[in-house]
């Protein structure tokens, strides 16, 4: 074979290899995109948070007023919740340390609960004040925020008992 034929064969081989590599990459990328599309179809859509669902039911004119009032209330109660977390962390650290003092751990946990209850009371009082300013339809929609939410995120679903039943 002449050098010219070898050069042509080499060039053709290189071109064919480049074509094969490009086809392989295209196939892998297309397969990955298809897998993502299928996975997205099977994925459960993320629902909006319960709070956003409550806000969505409000009259749009009232929604911004409610959001800003609740945000201000949360910011005002934040120091209480920060204190509660700090006291609880301190109690946990003391319980895990060599200088364990049961009375001090109990006192820190009590202080933590007190601070948390103070913050929760502030949030609830502010929520009630806000509810008093709303129209009945908006108040009914927003009243759901008074349900307590536990650590596991579950709200208290027990139906409210009428006053007559509570007395008896």
mmCIF file with all atom_site columns, C-alpha atoms in Angstrom, residues 89-147:
data_model
loop_
_atom_site.group_PDB
_atom_site.id
_atom_site.type_symbol
_atom_site.label_atom_id
_atom_site.label_alt_id
_atom_site.label_comp_id
_atom_site.label_asym_id
_atom_site.label_entity_id
_atom_site.label_seq_id
_atom_site.pdbx_PDB_ins_code
_atom_site.Cartn_x
_atom_site.Cartn_y
_atom_site.Cartn_z
_atom_site.occupancy
_atom_site.B_iso_or_equiv
_atom_site.pdbx_formal_charge
_atom_site.auth_seq_id
_atom_site.auth_comp_id
_atom_site.auth_asym_id
_atom_site.auth_atom_id
_atom_site.pdbx_PDB_model_num
ATOM 1  C CA . UNK A 1 89  ? -29.051 22.876 74.430 1.00 0.00 ? 89  UNK A CA 1
ATOM 2  C CA . UNK A 1 90  ? -27.443 23.881 77.724 1.00 0.00 ? 90  UNK A CA 1
ATOM 3  C CA . UNK A 1 91  ? -29.451 21.219 79.570 1.00 0.00 ? 91  UNK A CA 1
ATOM 4  C CA . UNK A 1 92  ? -28.439 18.544 77.052 1.00 0.00 ? 92  UNK A CA 1
ATOM 5  C CA . UNK A 1 93  ? -24.784 19.561 77.260 1.00 0.00 ? 93  UNK A CA 1
ATOM 6  C CA . UNK A 1 94  ? -24.884 19.504 81.063 1.00 0.00 ? 94  UNK A CA 1
ATOM 7  C CA . UNK A 1 95  ? -26.585 16.098 81.083 1.00 0.00 ? 95  UNK A CA 1
ATOM 8  C CA . UNK A 1 96  ? -23.864 14.706 78.820 1.00 0.00 ? 96  UNK A CA 1
ATOM 9  C CA . UNK A 1 97  ? -20.993 16.231 80.786 1.00 0.00 ? 97  UNK A CA 1
ATOM 10 C CA . UNK A 1 98  ? -18.973 14.808 83.675 1.00 0.00 ? 98  UNK A CA 1
ATOM 11 C CA . UNK A 1 99  ? -20.304 17.574 85.938 1.00 0.00 ? 99  UNK A CA 1
ATOM 12 C CA . UNK A 1 100 ? -23.889 16.315 85.699 1.00 0.00 ? 100 UNK A CA 1
ATOM 13 C CA . UNK A 1 101 ? -26.235 18.171 88.072 1.00 0.00 ? 101 UNK A CA 1
ATOM 14 C CA . UNK A 1 102 ? -29.776 16.797 87.940 1.00 0.00 ? 102 UNK A CA 1
ATOM 15 C CA . UNK A 1 103 ? -31.309 19.811 89.683 1.00 0.00 ? 103 UNK A CA 1
ATOM 16 C CA . UNK A 1 104 ? -29.670 22.231 87.246 1.00 0.00 ? 104 UNK A CA 1
ATOM 17 C CA . UNK A 1 105 ? -30.767 20.134 84.220 1.00 0.00 ? 105 UNK A CA 1
ATOM 18 C CA . UNK A 1 106 ? -34.359 20.155 85.518 1.00 0.00 ? 106 UNK A CA 1
ATOM 19 C CA . UNK A 1 107 ? -34.159 23.911 86.093 1.00 0.00 ? 107 UNK A CA 1
ATOM 20 C CA . UNK A 1 108 ? -32.826 24.523 82.561 1.00 0.00 ? 108 UNK A CA 1
ATOM 21 C CA . UNK A 1 109 ? -35.556 22.373 81.025 1.00 0.00 ? 109 UNK A CA 1
ATOM 22 C CA . UNK A 1 110 ? -38.176 24.254 83.045 1.00 0.00 ? 110 UNK A CA 1
ATOM 23 C CA . UNK A 1 111 ? -36.743 27.578 81.868 1.00 0.00 ? 111 UNK A CA 1
ATOM 24 C CA . UNK A 1 112 ? -36.789 26.268 78.285 1.00 0.00 ? 112 UNK A CA 1
ATOM 25 C CA . UNK A 1 113 ? -40.464 25.271 78.523 1.00 0.00 ? 113 UNK A CA 1
ATOM 26 C CA . UNK A 1 114 ? -41.348 28.594 80.137 1.00 0.00 ? 114 UNK A CA 1
ATOM 27 C CA . UNK A 1 115 ? -39.656 30.558 77.359 1.00 0.00 ? 115 UNK A CA 1
ATOM 28 C CA . UNK A 1 116 ? -41.322 28.416 74.698 1.00 0.00 ? 116 UNK A CA 1
ATOM 29 C CA . UNK A 1 117 ? -44.745 28.879 76.297 1.00 0.00 ? 117 UNK A CA 1
ATOM 30 C CA . UNK A 1 118 ? -44.132 32.636 76.549 1.00 0.00 ? 118 UNK A CA 1
ATOM 31 C CA . UNK A 1 119 ? -43.337 32.764 72.828 1.00 0.00 ? 119 UNK A CA 1
ATOM 32 C CA . UNK A 1 120 ? -46.311 30.585 71.927 1.00 0.00 ? 120 UNK A CA 1
ATOM 33 C CA . UNK A 1 121 ? -48.614 32.719 74.091 1.00 0.00 ? 121 UNK A CA 1
ATOM 34 C CA . UNK A 1 122 ? -47.392 35.838 72.294 1.00 0.00 ? 122 UNK A CA 1
ATOM 35 C CA . UNK A 1 123 ? -48.022 34.271 68.877 1.00 0.00 ? 123 UNK A CA 1
ATOM 36 C CA . UNK A 1 124 ? -51.500 33.139 69.893 1.00 0.00 ? 124 UNK A CA 1
ATOM 37 C CA . UNK A 1 125 ? -52.434 36.502 71.419 1.00 0.00 ? 125 UNK A CA 1
ATOM 38 C CA . UNK A 1 126 ? -51.246 38.339 68.310 1.00 0.00 ? 126 UNK A CA 1
ATOM 39 C CA . UNK A 1 127 ? -53.166 35.896 66.107 1.00 0.00 ? 127 UNK A CA 1
ATOM 40 C CA . UNK A 1 128 ? -56.366 36.496 68.061 1.00 0.00 ? 128 UNK A CA 1
ATOM 41 C CA . UNK A 1 129 ? -55.876 40.266 67.779 1.00 0.00 ? 129 UNK A CA 1
ATOM 42 C CA . UNK A 1 130 ? -55.397 39.862 64.038 1.00 0.00 ? 130 UNK A CA 1
ATOM 43 C CA . UNK A 1 131 ? -58.488 37.662 63.720 1.00 0.00 ? 131 UNK A CA 1
ATOM 44 C CA . UNK A 1 132 ? -60.538 40.364 65.476 1.00 0.00 ? 132 UNK A CA 1
ATOM 45 C CA . UNK A 1 133 ? -59.724 42.780 62.633 1.00 0.00 ? 133 UNK A CA 1
ATOM 46 C CA . UNK A 1 134 ? -60.887 40.485 59.811 1.00 0.00 ? 134 UNK A CA 1
ATOM 47 C CA . UNK A 1 135 ? -64.208 39.951 58.095 1.00 0.00 ? 135 UNK A CA 1
ATOM 48 C CA . UNK A 1 136 ? -66.033 36.713 59.026 1.00 0.00 ? 136 UNK A CA 1
ATOM 49 C CA . UNK A 1 137 ? -65.042 34.816 55.844 1.00 0.00 ? 137 UNK A CA 1
ATOM 50 C CA . UNK A 1 138 ? -61.366 35.737 56.187 1.00 0.00 ? 138 UNK A CA 1
ATOM 51 C CA . UNK A 1 139 ? -61.465 35.058 59.937 1.00 0.00 ? 139 UNK A CA 1
ATOM 52 C CA . UNK A 1 140 ? -62.948 31.610 59.306 1.00 0.00 ? 140 UNK A CA 1
ATOM 53 C CA . UNK A 1 141 ? -60.218 30.806 56.764 1.00 0.00 ? 141 UNK A CA 1
ATOM 54 C CA . UNK A 1 142 ? -57.394 32.065 58.994 1.00 0.00 ? 142 UNK A CA 1
ATOM 55 C CA . UNK A 1 143 ? -58.718 30.578 62.247 1.00 0.00 ? 143 UNK A CA 1
ATOM 56 C CA . UNK A 1 144 ? -56.898 27.367 61.323 1.00 0.00 ? 144 UNK A CA 1
ATOM 57 C CA . UNK A 1 145 ? -53.613 28.960 62.443 1.00 0.00 ? 145 UNK A CA 1
ATOM 58 C CA . UNK A 1 146 ? -54.747 28.511 66.037 1.00 0.00 ? 146 UNK A CA 1
ATOM 59 C CA . UNK A 1 147 ? -54.357 24.730 65.735 1.00 0.00 ? 147 UNK A CA 1
#
